[in-house]
PDB file of N, CA and C in Angstrom:
ATOM      1  N   MET A  15     193.667 194.183 -45.749  1.00  0.00           N
ATOM      2  CA  MET A  15     194.726 193.227 -45.754  1.00  0.00           C
ATOM      3  C   MET A  15     195.953 193.796 -46.463  1.00  0.00           C
ATOM      4  N   PHE A  16     195.763 194.265 -47.698  1.00  0.00           N
ATOM      5  CA  PHE A  16     196.864 194.866 -48.438  1.00  0.00           C
ATOM      6  C   PHE A  16     196.637 196.368 -48.523  1.00  0.00           C
ATOM      7  N   GLN A  17     197.696 197.083 -48.355  1.00  0.00           N
ATOM      8  CA  GLN A  17     197.605 198.528 -48.533  1.00  0.00           C
ATOM      9  C   GLN A  17     198.195 198.895 -49.874  1.00  0.00           C
ATOM     10  N   HIS A  18     197.427 199.629 -50.634  1.00  0.00           N
ATOM     11  CA  HIS A  18     197.897 200.071 -51.943  1.00  0.00           C
ATOM     12  C   HIS A  18     198.285 201.540 -51.835  1.00  0.00           C
ATOM     13  N   THR A  19     199.521 201.826 -52.042  1.00  0.00           N
ATOM     14  CA  THR A  19     199.970 203.208 -52.012  1.00  0.00           C
ATOM     15  C   THR A  19     200.445 203.599 -53.401  1.00  0.00           C
ATOM     16  N   THR A  20     200.058 204.764 -53.809  1.00  0.00           N
ATOM     17  CA  THR A  20     200.466 205.273 -55.101  1.00  0.00           C
ATOM     18  C   THR A  20     201.553 206.304 -54.889  1.00  0.00           C
ATOM     19  N   VAL A  21     202.630 206.134 -55.616  1.00  0.00           N
ATOM     20  CA  VAL A  21     203.738 207.077 -55.540  1.00  0.00           C
ATOM     21  C   VAL A  21     203.629 207.992 -56.746  1.00  0.00           C
ATOM     22  N   TYR A  22     203.500 209.278 -56.463  1.00  0.00           N
ATOM     23  CA  TYR A  22     203.383 210.262 -57.531  1.00  0.00           C
ATOM     24  C   TYR A  22     204.738 210.862 -57.829  1.00  0.00           C
ATOM     25  N   PRO A  23     204.994 211.189 -59.085  1.00  0.00           N
ATOM     26  CA  PRO A  23     206.254 211.888 -59.400  1.00  0.00           C
ATOM     27  C   PRO A  23     206.328 213.220 -58.667  1.00  0.00           C
ATOM     28  N   ALA A  24     207.529 213.682 -58.442  1.00  0.00           N
ATOM     29  CA  ALA A  24     207.733 214.925 -57.683  1.00  0.00           C
ATOM     30  C   ALA A  24     207.057 216.119 -58.346  1.00  0.00           C
ATOM     31  N   GLU A  25     207.050 216.168 -59.684  1.00  0.00           N
ATOM     32  CA  GLU A  25     206.428 217.295 -60.385  1.00  0.00           C
ATOM     33  C   GLU A  25     204.930 217.350 -60.127  1.00  0.00           C
ATOM     34  N   GLU A  26     204.276 216.196 -60.155  1.00  0.00           N
ATOM     35  CA  GLU A  26     202.833 216.152 -59.906  1.00  0.00           C
ATOM     36  C   GLU A  26     202.516 216.544 -58.472  1.00  0.00           C
ATOM     37  N   THR A  27     203.335 216.106 -57.535  1.00  0.00           N
ATOM     38  CA  THR A  27     203.137 216.458 -56.134  1.00  0.00           C
ATOM     39  C   THR A  27     203.303 217.961 -55.935  1.00  0.00           C
ATOM     40  N   GLN A  28     204.310 218.536 -56.572  1.00  0.00           N
ATOM     41  CA  GLN A  28     204.555 219.974 -56.454  1.00  0.00           C
ATOM     42  C   GLN A  28     203.384 220.758 -57.044  1.00  0.00           C
ATOM     43  N   GLU A  29     202.871 220.325 -58.192  1.00  0.00           N
ATOM     44  CA  GLU A  29     201.729 220.996 -58.807  1.00  0.00           C
ATOM     45  C   GLU A  29     200.487 220.872 -57.927  1.00  0.00           C
ATOM     46  N   LEU A  30     200.285 219.714 -57.318  1.00  0.00           N
ATOM     47  CA  LEU A  30     199.139 219.508 -56.444  1.00  0.00           C
ATOM     48  C   LEU A  30     199.233 220.383 -55.202  1.00  0.00           C
ATOM     49  N   LEU A  31     200.403 220.432 -54.585  1.00  0.00           N
ATOM     50  CA  LEU A  31     200.588 221.269 -53.404  1.00  0.00           C
ATOM     51  C   LEU A  31     200.405 222.754 -53.731  1.00  0.00           C
ATOM     52  N   THR A  32     200.885 223.168 -54.897  1.00  0.00           N
ATOM     53  CA  THR A  32     200.713 224.560 -55.314  1.00  0.00           C
ATOM     54  C   THR A  32     199.236 224.875 -55.542  1.00  0.00           C
ATOM     55  N   ALA A  33     198.510 223.954 -56.150  1.00  0.00           N
ATOM     56  CA  ALA A  33     197.073 224.163 -56.381  1.00  0.00           C
ATOM     57  C   ALA A  33     196.317 224.252 -55.060  1.00  0.00           C
ATOM     58  N   VAL A  34     196.683 223.413 -54.100  1.00  0.00           N
ATOM     59  CA  VAL A  34     196.043 223.453 -52.784  1.00  0.00           C
ATOM     60  C   VAL A  34     196.364 224.771 -52.088  1.00  0.00           C
ATOM     61  N   TYR A  35     197.615 225.211 -52.176  1.00  0.00           N
ATOM     62  CA  TYR A  35     197.999 226.487 -51.563  1.00  0.00           C
ATOM     63  C   TYR A  35     197.195 227.641 -52.152  1.00  0.00           C
ATOM     64  N   LYS A  36     197.145 227.697 -53.484  1.00  0.00           N
ATOM     65  CA  LYS A  36     196.444 228.804 -54.136  1.00  0.00           C
ATOM     66  C   LYS A  36     194.952 228.779 -53.853  1.00  0.00           C
ATOM     67  N   SER A  37     194.361 227.600 -53.781  1.00  0.00           N
ATOM     68  CA  SER A  37     192.910 227.531 -53.574  1.00  0.00           C
ATOM     69  C   SER A  37     192.520 227.725 -52.112  1.00  0.00           C
ATOM     70  N   LEU A  38     193.353 227.338 -51.184  1.00  0.00           N
ATOM     71  CA  LEU A  38     192.994 227.465 -49.771  1.00  0.00           C
ATOM     72  C   LEU A  38     193.638 228.669 -49.094  1.00  0.00           C
ATOM     73  N   ILE A  39     194.935 228.709 -49.077  1.00  0.00           N
ATOM     74  CA  ILE A  39     195.648 229.715 -48.292  1.00  0.00           C
ATOM     75  C   ILE A  39     195.650 231.071 -48.987  1.00  0.00           C
ATOM     76  N   GLU A  40     196.061 231.105 -50.256  1.00  0.00           N
ATOM     77  CA  GLU A  40     196.149 232.389 -50.951  1.00  0.00           C
ATOM     78  C   GLU A  40     194.780 233.037 -51.116  1.00  0.00           C
ATOM     79  N   SER A  41     193.750 232.226 -51.337  1.00  0.00           N
ATOM     80  CA  SER A  41     192.412 232.813 -51.483  1.00  0.00           C
ATOM     81  C   SER A  41     191.937 233.446 -50.173  1.00  0.00           C
ATOM     82  N   VAL A  42     192.286 232.837 -49.050  1.00  0.00           N
ATOM     83  CA  VAL A  42     191.914 233.419 -47.750  1.00  0.00           C
ATOM     84  C   VAL A  42     192.736 234.683 -47.493  1.00  0.00           C
ATOM     85  N   LEU A  43     194.027 234.636 -47.810  1.00  0.00           N
ATOM     86  CA  LEU A  43     194.892 235.802 -47.592  1.00  0.00           C
ATOM     87  C   LEU A  43     194.466 236.993 -48.443  1.00  0.00           C
ATOM     88  N   THR A  44     194.020 236.744 -49.655  1.00  0.00           N
ATOM     89  CA  THR A  44     193.712 237.846 -50.559  1.00  0.00           C
ATOM     90  C   THR A  44     192.248 238.271 -50.513  1.00  0.00           C
ATOM     91  N   PHE A  45     191.438 237.641 -49.673  1.00  0.00           N
ATOM     92  CA  PHE A  45     190.044 238.040 -49.579  1.00  0.00           C
ATOM     93  C   PHE A  45     189.961 239.479 -49.089  1.00  0.00           C
ATOM     94  N   ASN A  46     189.431 240.343 -49.921  1.00  0.00           N
ATOM     95  CA  ASN A  46     189.231 241.758 -49.596  1.00  0.00           C
ATOM     96  C   ASN A  46     190.537 242.448 -49.186  1.00  0.00           C
ATOM     97  N   ILE A  47     191.639 242.033 -49.792  1.00  0.00           N
ATOM     98  CA  ILE A  47     192.966 242.563 -49.444  1.00  0.00           C
ATOM     99  C   ILE A  47     193.073 244.057 -49.742  1.00  0.00           C
ATOM    100  N   THR A  48     192.301 244.546 -50.700  1.00  0.00           N
ATOM    101  CA  THR A  48     192.365 245.968 -51.029  1.00  0.00           C
ATOM    102  C   THR A  48     191.865 246.826 -49.874  1.00  0.00           C
ATOM    103  N   SER A  49     191.052 246.262 -49.002  1.00  0.00           N
ATOM    104  CA  SER A  49     190.528 247.009 -47.853  1.00  0.00           C
ATOM    105  C   SER A  49     191.431 246.923 -46.632  1.00  0.00           C
ATOM    106  N   TRP A  50     191.916 245.753 -46.306  1.00  0.00           N
ATOM    107  CA  TRP A  50     192.611 245.582 -45.038  1.00  0.00           C
ATOM    108  C   TRP A  50     194.120 245.743 -45.105  1.00  0.00           C
ATOM    109  N   PHE A  51     194.730 245.648 -46.283  1.00  0.00           N
ATOM    110  CA  PHE A  51     196.190 245.631 -46.367  1.00  0.00           C
ATOM    111  C   PHE A  51     196.827 246.907 -45.824  1.00  0.00           C
ATOM    112  N   THR A  52     196.303 248.064 -46.202  1.00  0.00           N
ATOM    113  CA  THR A  52     196.926 249.320 -45.773  1.00  0.00           C
ATOM    114  C   THR A  52     196.733 249.592 -44.284  1.00  0.00           C
ATOM    115  N   LEU A  53     195.742 248.962 -43.666  1.00  0.00           N
ATOM    116  CA  LEU A  53     195.482 249.172 -42.242  1.00  0.00           C
ATOM    117  C   LEU A  53     196.181 248.151 -41.345  1.00  0.00           C
ATOM    118  N   THR A  54     196.830 247.179 -41.945  1.00  0.00           N
ATOM    119  CA  THR A  54     197.474 246.106 -41.190  1.00  0.00           C
ATOM    120  C   THR A  54     198.843 246.563 -40.692  1.00  0.00           C
ATOM    121  N   SER A  55     199.158 246.196 -39.462  1.00  0.00           N
ATOM    122  CA  SER A  55     200.446 246.585 -38.883  1.00  0.00           C
ATOM    123  C   SER A  55     201.583 245.793 -39.522  1.00  0.00           C
ATOM    124  N   VAL A  56     202.792 246.312 -39.370  1.00  0.00           N
ATOM    125  CA  VAL A  56     203.975 245.656 -39.906  1.00  0.00           C
ATOM    126  C   VAL A  56     204.152 244.282 -39.254  1.00  0.00           C
ATOM    127  N   LYS A  57     203.861 244.193 -37.975  1.00  0.00           N
ATOM    128  CA  LYS A  57     203.985 242.936 -37.243  1.00  0.00           C
ATOM    129  C   LYS A  57     203.047 241.875 -37.832  1.00  0.00           C
ATOM    130  N   ASP A  58     201.806 242.265 -38.115  1.00  0.00           N
ATOM    131  CA  ASP A  58     200.851 241.317 -38.681  1.00  0.00           C
ATOM    132  C   ASP A  58     201.214 240.942 -40.111  1.00  0.00           C
ATOM    133  N   LYS A  59     201.738 241.901 -40.865  1.00  0.00           N
ATOM    134  CA  LYS A  59     202.169 241.599 -42.238  1.00  0.00           C
ATOM    135  C   LYS A  59     203.330 240.613 -42.232  1.00  0.00           C
ATOM    136  N   SER A  60     204.218 240.752 -41.259  1.00  0.00           N
ATOM    137  CA  SER A  60     205.352 239.821 -41.199  1.00  0.00           C
ATOM    138  C   SER A  60     204.882 238.420 -40.813  1.00  0.00           C
ATOM    139  N   LYS A  61     203.857 238.331 -39.976  1.00  0.00           N
ATOM    140  CA  LYS A  61     203.294 237.025 -39.634  1.00  0.00           C
ATOM    141  C   LYS A  61     202.668 236.370 -40.868  1.00  0.00           C
ATOM    142  N   LEU A  62     201.951 237.156 -41.644  1.00  0.00           N
ATOM    143  CA  LEU A  62     201.349 236.626 -42.862  1.00  0.00           C
ATOM    144  C   LEU A  62     202.422 236.245 -43.880  1.00  0.00           C
ATOM    145  N   SER A  63     203.498 237.008 -43.927  1.00  0.00           N
ATOM    146  CA  SER A  63     204.604 236.686 -44.836  1.00  0.00           C
ATOM    147  C   SER A  63     205.267 235.376 -44.450  1.00  0.00           C
ATOM    148  N   ARG A  64     205.322 235.089 -43.156  1.00  0.00           N
ATOM    149  CA  ARG A  64     205.881 233.809 -42.711  1.00  0.00           C
ATOM    150  C   ARG A  64     205.049 232.642 -43.217  1.00  0.00           C
ATOM    151  N   ILE A  65     203.727 232.822 -43.255  1.00  0.00           N
ATOM    152  CA  ILE A  65     202.853 231.770 -43.785  1.00  0.00           C
ATOM    153  C   ILE A  65     203.165 231.534 -45.258  1.00  0.00           C
ATOM    154  N   ILE A  66     203.327 232.612 -46.004  1.00  0.00           N
ATOM    155  CA  ILE A  66     203.634 232.493 -47.425  1.00  0.00           C
ATOM    156  C   ILE A  66     205.002 231.846 -47.630  1.00  0.00           C
ATOM    157  N   ASN A  67     205.990 232.244 -46.835  1.00  0.00           N
ATOM    158  CA  ASN A  67     207.328 231.653 -46.945  1.00  0.00           C
ATOM    159  C   ASN A  67     207.315 230.165 -46.604  1.00  0.00           C
ATOM    160  N   GLN A  68     206.540 229.787 -45.597  1.00  0.00           N
ATOM    161  CA  GLN A  68     206.437 228.381 -45.226  1.00  0.00           C
ATOM    162  C   GLN A  68     205.781 227.589 -46.353  1.00  0.00           C
ATOM    163  N   ALA A  69     204.760 228.166 -46.965  1.00  0.00           N
ATOM    164  CA  ALA A  69     204.097 227.502 -48.094  1.00  0.00           C
ATOM    165  C   ALA A  69     205.058 227.350 -49.266  1.00  0.00           C
ATOM    166  N   SER A  70     205.928 228.333 -49.468  1.00  0.00           N
ATOM    167  CA  SER A  70     206.926 228.235 -50.534  1.00  0.00           C
ATOM    168  C   SER A  70     207.877 227.067 -50.293  1.00  0.00           C
ATOM    169  N   LYS A  71     208.252 226.876 -49.049  1.00  0.00           N
ATOM    170  CA  LYS A  71     209.139 225.760 -48.714  1.00  0.00           C
ATOM    171  C   LYS A  71     208.438 224.421 -48.916  1.00  0.00           C
ATOM    172  N   ILE A  72     207.166 224.354 -48.546  1.00  0.00           N
ATOM    173  CA  ILE A  72     206.421 223.105 -48.669  1.00  0.00           C
ATOM    174  C   ILE A  72     206.169 222.753 -50.130  1.00  0.00           C
ATOM    175  N   THR A  73     205.758 223.744 -50.917  1.00  0.00           N
ATOM    176  CA  THR A  73     205.442 223.476 -52.319  1.00  0.00           C
ATOM    177  C   THR A  73     206.684 223.368 -53.188  1.00  0.00           C
ATOM    178  N   GLY A  74     207.781 223.946 -52.734  1.00  0.00           N
ATOM    179  CA  GLY A  74     208.997 223.914 -53.535  1.00  0.00           C
ATOM    180  C   GLY A  74     209.013 224.973 -54.618  1.00  0.00           C
ATOM    181  N   LYS A  75     208.044 225.857 -54.614  1.00  0.00           N
ATOM    182  CA  LYS A  75     207.976 226.941 -55.590  1.00  0.00           C
ATOM    183  C   LYS A  75     207.827 228.261 -54.845  1.00  0.00           C
ATOM    184  N   THR A  76     208.439 229.305 -55.371  1.00  0.00           N
ATOM    185  CA  THR A  76     208.322 230.620 -54.764  1.00  0.00           C
ATOM    186  C   THR A  76     206.912 231.154 -54.991  1.00  0.00           C
ATOM    187  N   GLN A  77     206.265 231.553 -53.928  1.00  0.00           N
ATOM    188  CA  GLN A  77     204.910 232.103 -54.008  1.00  0.00           C
ATOM    189  C   GLN A  77     205.002 233.627 -53.950  1.00  0.00           C
ATOM    190  N   ASN A  78     203.993 234.284 -54.488  1.00  0.00           N
ATOM    191  CA  ASN A  78     203.955 235.751 -54.471  1.00  0.00           C
ATOM    192  C   ASN A  78     203.874 236.265 -53.033  1.00  0.00           C
ATOM    193  N   GLN A  79     204.635 237.321 -52.774  1.00  0.00           N
ATOM    194  CA  GLN A  79     204.603 237.938 -51.453  1.00  0.00           C
ATOM    195  C   GLN A  79     203.313 238.735 -51.279  1.00  0.00           C
ATOM    196  N   LEU A  80     203.008 239.084 -50.055  1.00  0.00           N
ATOM    197  CA  LEU A  80     201.763 239.758 -49.722  1.00  0.00           C
ATOM    198  C   LEU A  80     201.626 241.094 -50.452  1.00  0.00           C
ATOM    199  N   SER A  81     202.701 241.856 -50.547  1.00  0.00           N
ATOM    200  CA  SER A  81     202.632 243.148 -51.242  1.00  0.00           C
ATOM    201  C   SER A  81     202.347 242.961 -52.728  1.00  0.00           C
ATOM    202  N   VAL A  82     202.871 241.900 -53.319  1.00  0.00           N
ATOM    203  CA  VAL A  82     202.609 241.607 -54.728  1.00  0.00           C
ATOM    204  C   VAL A  82     201.140 241.221 -54.913  1.00  0.00           C
ATOM    205  N   LEU A  83     200.623 240.418 -54.001  1.00  0.00           N
ATOM    206  CA  LEU A  83     199.211 240.032 -54.063  1.00  0.00           C
ATOM    207  C   LEU A  83     198.314 241.261 -53.934  1.00  0.00           C
ATOM    208  N   HIS A  84     198.705 242.193 -53.053  1.00  0.00           N
ATOM    209  CA  HIS A  84     197.932 243.430 -52.886  1.00  0.00           C
ATOM    210  C   HIS A  84     197.962 244.260 -54.172  1.00  0.00           C
ATOM    211  N   THR A  85     199.128 244.414 -54.765  1.00  0.00           N
ATOM    212  CA  THR A  85     199.260 245.195 -55.996  1.00  0.00           C
ATOM    213  C   THR A  85     198.423 244.585 -57.115  1.00  0.00           C
ATOM    214  N   GLN A  86     198.459 243.269 -57.239  1.00  0.00           N
ATOM    215  CA  GLN A  86     197.655 242.595 -58.263  1.00  0.00           C
ATOM    216  C   GLN A  86     196.167 242.825 -58.028  1.00  0.00           C
ATOM    217  N   ALA A  87     195.743 242.758 -56.785  1.00  0.00           N
ATOM    218  CA  ALA A  87     194.326 242.956 -56.468  1.00  0.00           C
ATOM    219  C   ALA A  87     193.891 244.387 -56.755  1.00  0.00           C
ATOM    220  N   VAL A  88     194.744 245.361 -56.433  1.00  0.00           N
ATOM    221  CA  VAL A  88     194.411 246.764 -56.692  1.00  0.00           C
ATOM    222  C   VAL A  88     194.314 247.015 -58.194  1.00  0.00           C
ATOM    223  N   LYS A  89     195.252 246.471 -58.957  1.00  0.00           N
ATOM    224  CA  LYS A  89     195.209 246.635 -60.419  1.00  0.00           C
ATOM    225  C   LYS A  89     193.957 245.994 -61.004  1.00  0.00           C
ATOM    226  N   ARG A  90     193.620 244.807 -60.516  1.00  0.00           N
ATOM    227  CA  ARG A  90     192.423 244.109 -60.992  1.00  0.00           C
ATOM    228  C   ARG A  90     191.166 244.924 -60.669  1.00  0.00           C
ATOM    229  N   LYS A  91     191.111 245.471 -59.453  1.00  0.00           N
ATOM    230  CA  LYS A  91     189.955 246.269 -59.033  1.00  0.00           C
ATOM    231  C   LYS A  91     189.867 247.558 -59.855  1.00  0.00           C
ATOM    232  N   ALA A  92     190.991 248.228 -60.086  1.00  0.00           N
ATOM    233  CA  ALA A  92     191.000 249.453 -60.884  1.00  0.00           C
ATOM    234  C   ALA A  92     190.559 249.173 -62.318  1.00  0.00           C
ATOM    235  N   ASN A  93     190.991 248.046 -62.856  1.00  0.00           N
ATOM    236  CA  ASN A  93     190.592 247.666 -64.210  1.00  0.00           C
ATOM    237  C   ASN A  93     189.082 247.440 -64.279  1.00  0.00           C
ATOM    238  N   LEU A  94     188.524 246.800 -63.269  1.00  0.00           N
ATOM    239  CA  LEU A  94     187.078 246.581 -63.237  1.00  0.00           C
ATOM    240  C   LEU A  94     186.316 247.894 -63.131  1.00  0.00           C
ATOM    241  N   ILE A  95     186.840 248.816 -62.352  1.00  0.00           N
ATOM    242  CA  ILE A  95     186.180 250.110 -62.178  1.00  0.00           C
ATOM    243  C   ILE A  95     186.196 250.903 -63.485  1.00  0.00           C
ATOM    244  N   THR A  96     187.330 250.897 -64.177  1.00  0.00           N
ATOM    245  CA  THR A  96     187.419 251.667 -65.423  1.00  0.00           C
ATOM    246  C   THR A  96     186.581 251.061 -66.535  1.00  0.00           C
ATOM    247  N   GLN A  97     186.335 249.768 -66.489  1.00  0.00           N
ATOM    248  CA  GLN A  97     185.526 249.119 -67.519  1.00  0.00           C
ATOM    249  C   GLN A  97     184.036 249.150 -67.195  1.00  0.00           C
ATOM    250  N   ASP A  98     183.685 249.555 -65.996  1.00  0.00           N
ATOM    251  CA  ASP A  98     182.289 249.591 -65.585  1.00  0.00           C
ATOM    252  C   ASP A  98     181.572 250.732 -66.295  1.00  0.00           C
ATOM    253  N   PRO A  99     180.414 250.466 -66.899  1.00  0.00           N
ATOM    254  CA  PRO A  99     179.694 251.555 -67.567  1.00  0.00           C
ATOM    255  C   PRO A  99     179.155 252.553 -66.537  1.00  0.00           C
ATOM    256  N   PRO A 100     178.959 253.795 -66.946  1.00  0.00           N
ATOM    257  CA  PRO A 100     178.446 254.788 -65.998  1.00  0.00           C
ATOM    258  C   PRO A 100     177.008 254.464 -65.600  1.00  0.00           C
ATOM    259  N   PRO A 101     176.590 254.909 -64.431  1.00  0.00           N
ATOM    260  CA  PRO A 101     175.212 254.656 -64.016  1.00  0.00           C
ATOM    261  C   PRO A 101     174.238 255.402 -64.919  1.00  0.00           C
ATOM    262  N   PRO A 102     172.997 254.949 -65.013  1.00  0.00           N
ATOM    263  CA  PRO A 102     172.033 255.577 -65.919  1.00  0.00           C
ATOM    264  C   PRO A 102     171.817 257.068 -65.673  1.00  0.00           C
ATOM    265  N   ALA A 103     171.945 257.537 -64.455  1.00  0.00           N
ATOM    266  CA  ALA A 103     171.731 258.951 -64.154  1.00  0.00           C
ATOM    267  C   ALA A 103     172.780 259.832 -64.815  1.00  0.00           C
ATOM    268  N   GLN A 104     173.931 259.270 -65.150  1.00  0.00           N
ATOM    269  CA  GLN A 104     174.997 260.061 -65.756  1.00  0.00           C
ATOM    270  C   GLN A 104     175.030 259.956 -67.276  1.00  0.00           C
ATOM    271  N   VAL A 105     174.158 259.159 -67.842  1.00  0.00           N
ATOM    272  CA  VAL A 105     174.104 259.021 -69.289  1.00  0.00           C
ATOM    273  C   VAL A 105     172.985 259.923 -69.787  1.00  0.00           C
ATOM    274  N   PHE A 106     173.350 260.966 -70.501  1.00  0.00           N
ATOM    275  CA  PHE A 106     172.366 261.919 -70.991  1.00  0.00           C
ATOM    276  C   PHE A 106     172.187 261.734 -72.491  1.00  0.00           C
ATOM    277  N   PRO A 107     170.957 261.591 -72.919  1.00  0.00           N
ATOM    278  CA  PRO A 107     170.736 261.596 -74.371  1.00  0.00           C
ATOM    279  C   PRO A 107     170.988 263.012 -74.905  1.00  0.00           C
ATOM    280  N   THR A 108     171.376 263.123 -76.144  1.00  0.00           N
ATOM    281  CA  THR A 108     171.700 264.438 -76.707  1.00  0.00           C
ATOM    282  C   THR A 108     170.496 265.353 -76.743  1.00  0.00           C
ATOM    283  N   SER A 109     169.283 264.796 -76.856  1.00  0.00           N
ATOM    284  CA  SER A 109     168.085 265.633 -76.897  1.00  0.00           C
ATOM    285  C   SER A 109     167.768 266.235 -75.530  1.00  0.00           C
ATOM    286  N   ALA A 110     168.296 265.690 -74.459  1.00  0.00           N
ATOM    287  CA  ALA A 110     168.020 266.195 -73.127  1.00  0.00           C
ATOM    288  C   ALA A 110     168.883 267.393 -72.764  1.00  0.00           C
ATOM    289  N   ILE A 111     169.937 267.639 -73.525  1.00  0.00           N
ATOM    290  CA  ILE A 111     170.828 268.760 -73.237  1.00  0.00           C
ATOM    291  C   ILE A 111     170.224 270.011 -73.875  1.00  0.00           C
ATOM    292  N   ARG A 112     169.951 271.001 -73.070  1.00  0.00           N
ATOM    293  CA  ARG A 112     169.346 272.246 -73.556  1.00  0.00           C
ATOM    294  C   ARG A 112     170.430 273.191 -74.097  1.00  0.00           C
ATOM    295  N   PRO A 113     170.146 273.827 -75.171  1.00  0.00           N
ATOM    296  CA  PRO A 113     171.119 274.823 -75.669  1.00  0.00           C
ATOM    297  C   PRO A 113     171.104 276.060 -74.784  1.00  0.00           C
ATOM    298  N   PRO A 114     172.184 276.773 -74.696  1.00  0.00           N
ATOM    299  CA  PRO A 114     172.225 277.993 -73.868  1.00  0.00           C
ATOM    300  C   PRO A 114     171.272 279.060 -74.440  1.00  0.00           C
ATOM    301  N   ILE A 115     170.703 279.836 -73.566  1.00  0.00           N
ATOM    302  CA  ILE A 115     169.746 280.872 -73.987  1.00  0.00           C
ATOM    303  C   ILE A 115     170.461 282.159 -74.278  1.00  0.00           C
TER     304      ILE A 115
END
């Protein structure tokens, strides 16, 4: 009978739209980006950039471009690799190293 509509302030709407963009669209775009980005054609990259630009217009906030997302992912991956401990086969106890004869 009665419809109850809630009007949200513009700031809350912008934050909600940005959260939806980051959780749905950006997560799909950046999935395994370190593998596919360098193999993607310029035409396909421009199509993906249009999606990001459209999302920027909808959310009212500038979103990171595809190349920036790729750079962030590569840095994150490199950081994980450098912090990873060496495999057990490469860890030698000092007693296992033989002195030269």
